[in-house]
Amino acid sequence: LSNRSALPCDDPLEVLRTVYGYHAFQGRQEEVIRHVVAGNDALVLMPTGGGKSLCYQIPSLMRPGTGIVVSPLIALMQDQVQSLTQMGVRAAFLNSSIGPAQQREVESRLRQGGLDLLYVAPERLVTPVFQELLRSLPIALFAIDEAHCVSQWGHDFRPEYTQLSLLHRLFPQVPRIALTATADGPTRRDIAEQLQLQNASVFSTGFDRPNISYTVVPKSRGADQLLEFITRRHRGEAGIVYRISRNKVEETASLLQEHGLAALPYHAGMTAIQRAHNQERFMRGEGVVMVATVAFGMGVDKPNVRFVAHMEPPRSLEAYHQETGRAGRDGLPAEAFLTYGLADVVMLRKMIGSAQENPRAHVEHNKLDALLGFLETTECRRNALLCYFGETPPAPCGNCDTCITPPHTWDGTVAAQKALSAVYRTGQRFGVAHLADILAGKLTRRVSDHRHNELKTFGCGKELGKDMWKSVFRQLVAQGLLDVDMEGHGSLLLNRHSWEVLRAERGVRLRKDTADTRSTHRNASP
Ligand code: ADP
Ligand code: ZN
């Protein structure tokens, strides 16, 4: 492709076939491409590997002038330019990794109209000299890759990205396309605002992984539930078990080994050699179960991972989506299994900490809230996940726990009032176990020490039993009707929503916990 005019310039599919050698577009790629080719702005949300690059590369080839791509990742620029060049596309990059002579050469190619695509680092793009140069040239589009870097809500804020809003002012007639895999509501709105993309169309696509079946169960027997899940449903198959700490990784790996499973640990406390060794065995071996912290997974692309299990909730739905997404890359059925209890929520809240300790605390607590809402949903779980990522899901999927075994819900208003008054009457100083004892009327040592058996609430919830009360508390926290004290030892605190419940200004619906992993699966063995 020495000469771009040789390209069939009005049909994206033709470009896809002749330049890339692919047969068909995926997801909403074609829609995005047509939209941008027509000169419109777009915000594109797709998971990693979803095919974002084509969304700006093809319009750059189809529109007159050079497509300018802003990217924060130097290594990624080099890879992209290399593979584009191999396909015959005239592409180059400008960043701190190249010397002055090479820079001048790239700039001169740009001036002469010899580039279809130019990748630039953001700090370079916003310099006045470079702006001047661009203004004298035909520009096909601006693509802002990793657009979440503009948002303080994201995990990867880059101050130099905030200046990119000037593109809109300086080049109002040039279409802009922002792309990211981080797509929760607050980040999305922030990106649109910061980059002045309020009028851009949003294309959110590719987050669905139809072959993954999602299941969430309350934690009742912890490790035994995991063991049962693996041995009943995935014996001899490859899988990943995520745990929150190094100790727990070691503990679970040993437990699985004791039960004859080929389990290996992986966490940042191990030496690089041990980690590489275990990863290698996981990649090559048959039926190896990797028990790992979140340190494991980046760049791990094993097609036949049949399950991903979480023994504690991750911190956000993005993390959940990414981690469970490592299952079933081959397109064959795979399972995502998660078990959690209120103690996990208490721990996660503590780890995030308060606004004094952690400048991102507010954002992180919100993300955890969204995750908890997902864990407690009574709707199709896949749809709940897709909605979070801004996709409009079709009908309920029929391939998640809530679709397969629709949870029973009950009017928990009175139970919630009892639970919240137990919190109130004990001075908001106690955790869930003690409160559940009080409600269930269990005369433990701790209860008598504090003379909590003399409270009006003592035994007022005998009919439900201790486990049921734990479930009530967990759901109240997940629904935001009760807070966890992060300084204390997981004491529960009333918030303004608790008072709405106590004053009978609002009702509470709760789901009946499914007692066991077995009941949530269609084809479990008896
Ligand atoms: P992202 O930037 O969203 O992480 P990429 O643009 O790097 O994803 O695409 C991921 C992979 O999918 C690449 O190897 C790319 O060539 C391939 N790909 C993208 N679109 C298509 C398509 N329509 N058909 C086949 N392969 C595609
Ligand atoms: Zn479903």
Coordinates of C-alpha atoms and ligand atoms in Angstrom, one line a residue:
L1 CA 0.0 0.0 0.0
S2 CA 2.5 2.6 -1.0
N3 CA -0.3 4.7 -2.3
R4 CA -3.3 5.2 -0.2
S5 CA -5.6 6.2 -3.0
A6 CA -5.4 2.6 -4.1
L7 CA -7.7 1.8 -1.2
P8 CA -11.3 1.2 -1.7
C9 CA -12.2 4.2 0.5
D10 CA -15.9 4.1 1.0
D11 CA -16.4 0.6 2.4
P12 CA -15.0 -0.3 5.8
L13 CA -15.5 -4.0 5.2
E14 CA -13.3 -3.8 2.1
V15 CA -10.6 -2.2 4.1
L16 CA -10.9 -4.8 6.8
R17 CA -10.5 -7.5 4.3
T18 CA -7.7 -6.1 2.1
V19 CA -5.6 -4.4 4.8
Y20 CA -6.1 -6.7 7.8
G21 CA -7.2 -9.9 6.1
Y22 CA -10.1 -10.3 8.5
H23 CA -13.5 -11.5 7.2
A24 CA -16.0 -9.7 9.4
F25 CA -16.3 -7.0 12.0
Q26 CA -16.9 -7.9 15.6
G27 CA -19.5 -6.3 17.9
R28 CA -20.1 -2.7 17.0
Q29 CA -16.8 -2.0 15.2
E30 CA -18.5 -1.3 11.9
E31 CA -21.0 1.1 13.5
V32 CA -18.2 3.0 15.2
I33 CA -16.2 3.2 12.1
R34 CA -19.0 4.5 9.9
H35 CA -19.9 7.1 12.6
V36 CA -16.3 8.4 12.8
V37 CA -15.7 8.3 9.0
A38 CA -18.8 10.5 8.7
G39 CA -17.0 13.1 10.9
N40 CA -18.7 12.4 14.3
D41 CA -17.3 12.0 17.8
A42 CA -17.4 8.7 19.6
L43 CA -16.7 7.3 23.0
V44 CA -15.9 3.6 22.7
L45 CA -16.0 1.2 25.6
M46 CA -14.7 -2.3 25.0
P47 CA -12.9 -4.8 27.2
T48 CA -9.2 -5.4 26.6
G49 CA -8.9 -7.5 23.4
G50 CA -12.2 -6.3 22.2
G51 CA -10.8 -4.8 19.0
K52 CA -10.7 -1.1 19.8
S53 CA -7.7 -0.3 17.5
L54 CA -9.6 -1.0 14.3
C55 CA -12.2 1.6 15.4
Y56 CA -9.7 4.4 14.8
Q57 CA -7.3 2.8 12.4
I58 CA -9.8 2.1 9.7
P59 CA -11.4 5.6 9.8
S60 CA -7.8 7.1 9.6
L61 CA -7.3 5.1 6.4
M62 CA -10.7 6.2 5.0
R63 CA -10.6 9.9 5.8
P64 CA -8.2 12.3 4.1
G65 CA -5.2 13.3 6.2
T66 CA -3.4 11.7 9.1
G67 CA -5.0 10.0 12.1
I68 CA -3.4 11.2 15.3
V69 CA -3.5 8.6 18.1
V70 CA -2.7 9.6 21.6
S71 CA -1.5 6.8 23.8
P72 CA 0.2 6.8 27.2
L73 CA 2.0 3.5 26.6
I74 CA 5.2 3.6 24.7
A75 CA 5.6 -0.1 24.3
L76 CA 2.1 -0.4 22.9
M77 CA 2.8 2.4 20.3
Q78 CA 5.8 0.5 19.0
D79 CA 3.9 -2.8 18.7
Q80 CA 1.1 -1.2 16.9
V81 CA 3.3 0.8 14.5
Q82 CA 5.3 -2.3 13.7
S83 CA 2.3 -4.5 12.9
L84 CA 0.7 -1.7 10.9
T85 CA 3.9 -1.2 8.9
Q86 CA 3.9 -4.9 8.1
M87 CA 0.4 -4.6 6.7
G88 CA 1.5 -1.8 4.5
V89 CA 0.0 1.0 6.4
R90 CA 2.1 4.2 6.7
A91 CA 2.4 4.6 10.4
A92 CA 4.9 6.1 12.8
F93 CA 5.2 7.2 16.4
L94 CA 6.7 10.2 18.3
N95 CA 7.6 9.7 21.9
S96 CA 10.6 10.0 24.3
S97 CA 12.1 6.7 23.1
I98 CA 13.4 8.1 19.8
G99 CA 16.2 10.5 19.2
P100 CA 16.1 14.0 17.5
A101 CA 17.1 12.8 14.1
Q102 CA 14.4 10.2 14.0
Q103 CA 11.9 12.7 15.3
R104 CA 12.7 15.1 12.5
E105 CA 12.3 12.4 9.9
V106 CA 8.8 11.4 11.3
E107 CA 7.8 15.1 11.3
S108 CA 8.9 15.5 7.7
R109 CA 6.9 12.5 6.6
L110 CA 3.9 13.9 8.5
R111 CA 4.3 17.3 6.7
Q112 CA 4.5 15.6 3.3
G113 CA 1.3 13.7 3.8
G114 CA 3.2 10.5 4.1
L115 CA 1.5 9.1 7.2
D116 CA -1.9 7.5 7.6
L117 CA -1.4 7.1 11.3
L118 CA 0.8 8.9 13.8
Y119 CA 1.0 7.7 17.5
V120 CA 2.0 10.5 19.9
A121 CA 2.5 10.7 23.6
P122 CA 0.1 13.1 25.2
E123 CA 2.7 15.5 26.6
R124 CA 4.0 15.9 23.0
L125 CA 0.6 16.5 21.5
V126 CA -0.2 19.4 23.7
T127 CA 3.0 21.4 23.1
P128 CA 2.4 24.6 21.1
V129 CA 5.0 23.8 18.5
F130 CA 3.4 20.5 17.7
Q131 CA -0.1 22.1 17.7
E132 CA 1.2 24.6 15.2
L133 CA 2.5 21.8 13.0
L134 CA -0.8 20.0 13.1
R135 CA -2.8 23.1 12.3
S136 CA -1.1 23.3 9.0
L137 CA -2.0 19.8 8.0
P138 CA -5.1 17.8 7.1
I139 CA -6.0 15.7 10.1
A140 CA -8.2 12.6 9.7
L141 CA -9.2 12.3 13.3
F142 CA -7.9 12.3 16.9
A143 CA -8.0 9.0 18.7
I144 CA -7.5 9.1 22.5
D145 CA -6.6 5.7 23.6
E146 CA -6.8 4.6 27.2
A147 CA -9.1 7.5 27.7
H148 CA -9.8 6.7 31.4
C149 CA -6.4 8.2 32.0
V150 CA -8.2 11.6 31.9
S151 CA -10.3 10.7 34.9
Q152 CA -9.4 10.9 38.5
W153 CA -12.1 8.3 39.1
G154 CA -10.1 5.8 37.1
H155 CA -7.1 3.8 38.4
D156 CA -4.6 5.3 36.1
F157 CA -4.9 9.1 36.2
R158 CA -2.4 11.0 34.0
P159 CA -2.4 14.7 34.5
E160 CA -1.2 15.4 30.9
Y161 CA -4.4 13.8 29.6
T162 CA -6.5 16.6 31.1
Q163 CA -5.0 19.1 28.6
L164 CA -6.4 17.0 25.7
S165 CA -9.6 19.0 26.0
L166 CA -7.8 21.7 23.9
L167 CA -8.2 19.4 20.9
H168 CA -11.8 20.3 20.8
R169 CA -11.1 24.0 20.9
L170 CA -8.3 24.0 18.3
F171 CA -9.7 21.5 15.9
P172 CA -13.5 21.7 16.2
Q173 CA -14.0 20.2 12.7
V174 CA -11.8 17.1 13.3
P175 CA -13.7 14.0 14.7
R176 CA -12.5 12.6 18.0
I177 CA -12.8 9.1 19.2
A178 CA -11.9 8.2 22.8
L179 CA -11.4 4.5 23.7
T180 CA -11.2 2.7 27.0
A181 CA -11.8 -0.6 28.7
T182 CA -12.7 1.1 32.1
A183 CA -16.3 1.9 31.7
D184 CA -18.2 2.3 34.9
G185 CA -20.7 5.2 35.0
P186 CA -18.7 7.8 36.9
T187 CA -15.6 7.3 34.9
R188 CA -17.6 7.4 31.7
R189 CA -19.2 10.6 32.6
D190 CA -16.0 12.1 33.7
I191 CA -14.2 11.2 30.4
A192 CA -17.0 12.8 28.4
E193 CA -16.8 16.0 30.5
Q194 CA -13.0 16.3 30.7
L195 CA -12.6 15.7 26.9
Q196 CA -15.6 17.8 26.0
L197 CA -17.2 14.7 24.4
Q198 CA -20.7 15.3 25.8
N199 CA -22.2 15.1 22.4
A200 CA -20.3 12.1 21.3
S201 CA -22.2 8.8 20.7
V202 CA -21.3 6.1 23.2
F203 CA -20.6 2.6 21.9
S204 CA -20.3 0.1 24.7
T205 CA -19.8 -3.4 23.5
G206 CA -18.1 -6.7 23.9
F207 CA -18.4 -7.1 27.6
D208 CA -20.6 -10.1 27.4
R209 CA -19.0 -13.5 27.7
P210 CA -21.9 -15.8 26.8
N211 CA -20.1 -19.0 27.6
I212 CA -19.3 -18.0 31.1
S213 CA -22.0 -19.0 33.7
Y214 CA -22.0 -16.8 36.8
T215 CA -22.8 -18.0 40.3
V216 CA -22.6 -16.2 43.6
V217 CA -23.2 -18.1 46.9
P218 CA -23.1 -16.9 50.5
K219 CA -20.1 -18.1 52.4
S220 CA -21.2 -20.8 54.8
R221 CA -18.4 -23.3 54.9
G222 CA -15.7 -21.4 53.1
A223 CA -13.0 -23.7 51.8
D224 CA -15.3 -26.7 51.8
Q225 CA -17.6 -24.9 49.4
L226 CA -14.7 -24.4 47.1
L227 CA -13.5 -27.9 47.4
E228 CA -17.0 -29.2 46.7
F229 CA -17.4 -26.9 43.7
I230 CA -14.1 -28.0 42.1
T231 CA -14.4 -31.7 42.8
R232 CA -18.0 -32.0 41.8
R233 CA -17.9 -29.8 38.7
H234 CA -14.3 -29.4 37.6
R235 CA -12.2 -32.3 38.6
G236 CA -9.2 -32.6 36.4
E237 CA -9.8 -29.2 34.7
A238 CA -7.7 -26.0 34.7
G239 CA -8.9 -23.2 36.9
I240 CA -8.0 -20.1 38.9
V241 CA -8.9 -19.5 42.5
Y242 CA -8.5 -15.9 43.6
R243 CA -7.8 -15.2 47.3
I244 CA -7.3 -11.8 48.9
S245 CA -4.0 -12.4 50.7
R246 CA -0.7 -14.3 50.4
N247 CA -1.5 -16.4 53.5
K248 CA -4.9 -17.4 52.2
V249 CA -3.4 -18.3 48.9
E250 CA -0.9 -20.7 50.6
E251 CA -3.6 -22.1 52.9
T252 CA -6.0 -22.8 50.0
A253 CA -3.3 -24.3 47.7
S254 CA -2.3 -26.7 50.5
L255 CA -5.9 -27.7 51.2
L256 CA -6.5 -28.4 47.5
Q257 CA -3.3 -30.4 47.3
E258 CA -4.3 -32.5 50.3
H259 CA -7.4 -33.4 48.5
G260 CA -5.5 -34.6 45.5
L261 CA -5.8 -31.6 43.3
A262 CA -2.9 -30.2 41.2
A263 CA -3.0 -26.8 42.9
L264 CA -0.2 -24.3 42.9
P265 CA 0.2 -21.0 44.7
Y266 CA 1.0 -17.6 43.1
H267 CA 1.5 -14.3 44.9
A268 CA 3.9 -11.4 45.1
G269 CA 5.6 -12.8 48.2
M270 CA 7.1 -15.7 46.1
T271 CA 10.4 -15.3 44.2
A272 CA 10.2 -14.4 40.6
I273 CA 11.6 -17.9 39.7
Q274 CA 8.9 -19.7 41.7
R275 CA 6.2 -17.6 40.2
A276 CA 7.4 -18.2 36.7
H277 CA 7.7 -21.9 37.4
N278 CA 4.2 -22.2 38.7
Q279 CA 2.8 -20.1 35.8
E280 CA 4.6 -22.3 33.3
R281 CA 3.1 -25.4 34.9
F282 CA -0.3 -23.9 34.8
M283 CA 0.0 -22.9 31.2
R284 CA 1.4 -26.2 30.0
G285 CA -0.2 -28.6 32.4
E286 CA -3.5 -30.4 32.3
G287 CA -5.9 -29.6 35.0
V288 CA -3.7 -27.3 37.1
V289 CA -5.6 -25.1 39.6
M290 CA -3.7 -21.8 40.2
V291 CA -4.5 -20.4 43.6
A292 CA -3.5 -16.7 43.4
T293 CA -3.8 -13.2 44.5
V294 CA -4.7 -10.5 41.9
A295 CA -1.0 -10.5 41.1
F296 CA -1.8 -13.4 38.7
G297 CA -3.4 -13.0 35.4
M298 CA -2.0 -10.1 33.4
G299 CA -1.1 -11.4 30.0
V300 CA -2.1 -15.0 31.0
D301 CA -4.0 -16.3 28.0
K302 CA -4.7 -19.9 28.5
P303 CA -7.7 -20.9 26.4
N304 CA -9.1 -23.8 28.3
V305 CA -9.5 -22.4 31.8
R306 CA -12.8 -23.9 32.8
F307 CA -13.5 -22.0 36.0
V308 CA -12.5 -18.9 38.0
A309 CA -13.4 -18.9 41.6
H310 CA -13.3 -16.0 44.0
M311 CA -13.1 -16.8 47.7
E312 CA -13.5 -13.1 48.5
P313 CA -15.2 -10.5 46.4
P314 CA -12.8 -8.4 44.3
R315 CA -12.9 -4.6 44.8
S316 CA -14.9 -3.7 41.7
L317 CA -17.0 -5.0 38.9
E318 CA -14.2 -4.1 36.5
A319 CA -11.9 -6.4 38.4
Y320 CA -14.5 -9.1 38.6
H321 CA -15.2 -8.9 34.9
Q322 CA -11.5 -9.0 34.1
E323 CA -10.7 -11.8 36.4
T324 CA -13.6 -14.0 35.5
G325 CA -12.9 -13.2 31.9
R326 CA -9.8 -15.4 32.1
A327 CA -12.2 -18.4 32.0
G328 CA -13.4 -19.9 28.7
R329 CA -11.3 -18.1 26.2
D330 CA -11.8 -21.0 23.9
G331 CA -15.5 -20.3 23.8
L332 CA -16.5 -23.5 25.5
P333 CA -18.7 -23.5 28.7
A334 CA -16.9 -22.1 31.7
E335 CA -17.9 -21.1 35.2
A336 CA -17.4 -18.1 37.4
F337 CA -18.0 -18.9 41.1
L338 CA -17.9 -16.5 43.9
T339 CA -18.5 -16.9 47.6
Y340 CA -18.7 -14.2 50.2
G341 CA -19.9 -13.2 53.6
L342 CA -20.2 -10.0 55.5
A343 CA -16.7 -10.4 57.1
D344 CA -15.2 -10.1 53.6
V345 CA -17.0 -6.8 53.1
V346 CA -15.8 -5.5 56.5
M347 CA -12.3 -6.5 55.5
L348 CA -12.5 -4.8 52.0
R349 CA -13.9 -1.7 53.6
K350 CA -11.0 -1.5 56.0
M351 CA -8.5 -2.1 53.2
I352 CA -9.9 0.8 51.3
G353 CA -9.8 2.9 54.4
S354 CA -11.1 6.4 55.1
A355 CA -10.8 9.5 53.1
Q356 CA -8.1 10.7 55.4
E357 CA -5.9 7.7 54.7
N358 CA -6.7 7.2 51.1
P359 CA -7.5 10.0 48.6
R360 CA -9.4 7.6 46.4
A361 CA -11.4 6.1 49.3
H362 CA -14.7 7.7 48.1
V363 CA -14.4 6.3 44.6
E364 CA -13.3 2.9 45.8
H365 CA -16.1 2.6 48.3
N366 CA -18.6 3.4 45.5
K367 CA -17.1 0.8 43.3
L368 CA -17.4 -1.8 46.1
D369 CA -21.0 -0.7 46.6
A370 CA -21.7 -1.4 42.9
L371 CA -20.1 -4.8 43.3
L372 CA -22.1 -5.7 46.4
G373 CA -25.3 -4.7 44.6
F374 CA -24.3 -7.1 41.8
L375 CA -23.6 -9.9 44.3
E376 CA -27.1 -9.5 45.9
T377 CA -29.1 -9.0 42.7
T378 CA -32.2 -11.0 42.2
E379 CA -32.2 -10.2 38.5
C380 CA -30.3 -12.0 35.7
R381 CA -26.7 -11.6 37.0
R382 CA -25.2 -11.3 33.5
N383 CA -27.6 -8.5 32.7
A384 CA -26.7 -6.7 35.9
L385 CA -23.0 -6.9 34.9
L386 CA -23.7 -5.7 31.3
C387 CA -25.8 -2.8 32.6
Y388 CA -22.9 -1.7 34.7
F389 CA -20.7 -1.5 31.6
G390 CA -23.3 0.5 29.8
E391 CA -24.5 -2.2 27.5
T392 CA -28.1 -2.7 26.9
P393 CA -28.6 -6.4 27.6
P394 CA -31.2 -8.5 25.7
A395 CA -33.5 -10.9 27.6
P396 CA -32.4 -12.7 30.8
C397 CA -29.5 -15.0 29.8
G398 CA -30.6 -18.4 31.1
N399 CA -27.0 -19.1 32.0
C400 CA -26.4 -17.6 35.4
D401 CA -27.5 -18.7 38.9
T402 CA -30.3 -16.2 39.2
C403 CA -31.8 -17.3 35.8
I404 CA -31.4 -21.0 36.5
T405 CA -32.7 -20.8 40.0
P406 CA -34.6 -17.6 40.5
P407 CA -34.0 -16.5 44.0
H408 CA -37.0 -16.2 46.3
T409 CA -37.4 -12.9 47.9
W410 CA -39.3 -12.0 51.0
D411 CA -40.6 -8.9 52.7
G412 CA -37.7 -8.2 55.1
T413 CA -39.0 -4.9 56.5
V414 CA -39.8 -6.1 60.0
A415 CA -36.7 -8.3 60.1
A416 CA -34.6 -5.2 59.0
Q417 CA -36.2 -3.1 61.7
K418 CA -35.4 -5.7 64.3
A419 CA -31.8 -6.0 63.1
L420 CA -31.3 -2.2 63.0
S421 CA -32.7 -1.7 66.4
A422 CA -30.4 -4.4 67.8
V423 CA -27.5 -2.2 66.3
Y424 CA -29.0 0.9 67.9
R425 CA -29.7 -0.6 71.3
T426 CA -26.2 -2.0 71.7
G427 CA -24.7 1.4 71.0
Q428 CA -23.4 0.7 67.4
R429 CA -20.3 -1.0 68.9
F430 CA -20.8 -4.6 67.8
G431 CA -20.3 -6.8 64.8
V432 CA -22.6 -9.2 63.0
A433 CA -21.9 -12.4 65.0
H434 CA -22.8 -10.8 68.3
L435 CA -25.9 -9.0 66.9
A436 CA -27.1 -12.2 65.4
D437 CA -26.7 -14.0 68.7
I438 CA -28.8 -11.3 70.4
L439 CA -31.6 -11.5 67.8
A440 CA -31.7 -15.3 67.8
G441 CA -31.7 -15.2 71.6
K442 CA -28.5 -17.1 72.2
L443 CA -27.2 -16.6 75.7
T444 CA -23.5 -16.5 75.0
R445 CA -20.8 -15.4 77.4
R446 CA -20.4 -12.2 75.5
V447 CA -24.2 -11.6 75.6
S448 CA -24.4 -12.0 79.4
D449 CA -21.2 -10.0 80.0
H450 CA -22.8 -7.1 78.3
R451 CA -26.2 -7.9 79.8
H452 CA -27.6 -7.8 76.3
N453 CA -30.0 -10.6 77.3
E454 CA -31.9 -7.8 79.2
L455 CA -32.5 -5.9 76.0
K456 CA -35.9 -5.8 74.4
T457 CA -34.5 -7.1 71.2
F458 CA -32.9 -10.2 72.8
G459 CA -34.5 -13.2 71.2
C460 CA -37.0 -11.1 69.3
G461 CA -35.9 -12.9 66.1
K462 CA -35.8 -16.5 67.3
E463 CA -37.9 -17.6 64.4
L464 CA -35.1 -16.9 61.9
G465 CA -32.0 -18.4 63.5
K466 CA -28.5 -17.1 63.6
D467 CA -27.5 -17.8 60.0
M468 CA -30.6 -16.1 58.7
W469 CA -29.7 -13.0 60.7
K470 CA -26.2 -13.0 59.3
S471 CA -27.8 -13.1 55.9
V472 CA -30.1 -10.2 56.8
F473 CA -27.1 -8.1 58.0
R474 CA -25.1 -8.9 54.9
Q475 CA -27.9 -7.8 52.7
L476 CA -28.6 -4.6 54.7
V477 CA -24.9 -3.6 54.3
A478 CA -25.0 -4.5 50.6
Q479 CA -28.1 -2.5 50.0
G480 CA -26.5 0.5 51.8
L481 CA -29.0 0.4 54.6
L482 CA -26.3 -0.2 57.2
D483 CA -22.6 0.9 57.4
V484 CA -19.5 -0.9 58.5
D485 CA -17.2 1.0 60.9
M486 CA -13.8 1.0 59.4
E487 CA -11.9 2.1 62.4
G488 CA -13.5 -0.4 64.8
H489 CA -13.5 -4.2 64.5
G490 CA -16.3 -4.3 61.9
S491 CA -19.0 -2.8 64.1
L492 CA -22.1 -2.0 62.3
L493 CA -23.3 1.6 62.2
L494 CA -26.7 3.2 61.4
N495 CA -26.8 5.6 58.5
R496 CA -29.7 7.9 57.3
H497 CA -31.2 5.1 55.3
S498 CA -31.3 2.9 58.4
W499 CA -33.4 5.5 60.0
E500 CA -35.8 5.5 57.1
V501 CA -36.3 1.8 57.6
L502 CA -36.6 2.2 61.4
R503 CA -39.2 4.9 60.9
A504 CA -41.1 2.7 58.5
E505 CA -40.6 5.2 55.7
R506 CA -39.4 2.5 53.4
G507 CA -39.7 -1.3 53.0
V508 CA -36.9 -3.8 52.5
R509 CA -36.9 -6.8 50.2
L510 CA -34.4 -9.5 50.9
R511 CA -33.4 -12.6 49.0
K512 CA -33.5 -16.1 50.5
D513 CA -30.0 -17.4 50.5
T514 CA -29.5 -20.6 48.6
A515 CA -27.9 -22.8 51.1
D516 CA -25.6 -24.7 48.9
T517 CA -23.6 -24.7 45.7
R518 CA -25.6 -27.8 44.5
S519 CA -29.0 -26.1 44.4
T520 CA -27.8 -23.4 42.0
H521 CA -26.7 -25.7 39.3
R522 CA -28.7 -27.5 36.7
N523 CA -26.6 -30.5 36.1
A524 CA -24.9 -31.1 39.4
S525 CA -24.3 -34.7 40.3
P526 CA -26.7 -35.9 43.0
Ligands
ADP1 P1 -8.1 -3.7 22.3 O1 -7.3 -2.5 21.8 O2 -9.5 -3.5 22.4 O3 -7.5 -4.4 23.5 P2 -7.2 -4.8 19.8 O4 -7.6 -3.7 18.9 O5 -5.7 -4.9 20.1 O6 -8.0 -4.8 21.2 O7 -7.6 -6.2 19.2 C1 -7.4 -7.4 19.8 C2 -7.2 -8.5 18.8 O8 -8.3 -8.8 18.0 C3 -6.1 -8.0 17.8 O9 -5.2 -9.1 17.5 C4 -6.9 -7.7 16.6 O10 -6.2 -7.8 15.4 C5 -8.0 -8.7 16.6 N1 -9.2 -8.2 15.9 C6 -9.8 -7.0 16.1 N2 -10.9 -6.9 15.3 C7 -11.0 -8.1 14.6 C8 -12.0 -8.6 13.7 N3 -13.0 -7.8 13.2 N4 -11.7 -9.8 13.2 C9 -10.7 -10.6 13.7 N5 -9.8 -10.1 14.6 C10 -10.0 -8.9 15.1
ZN2 ZN -28.9 -14.7 33.6

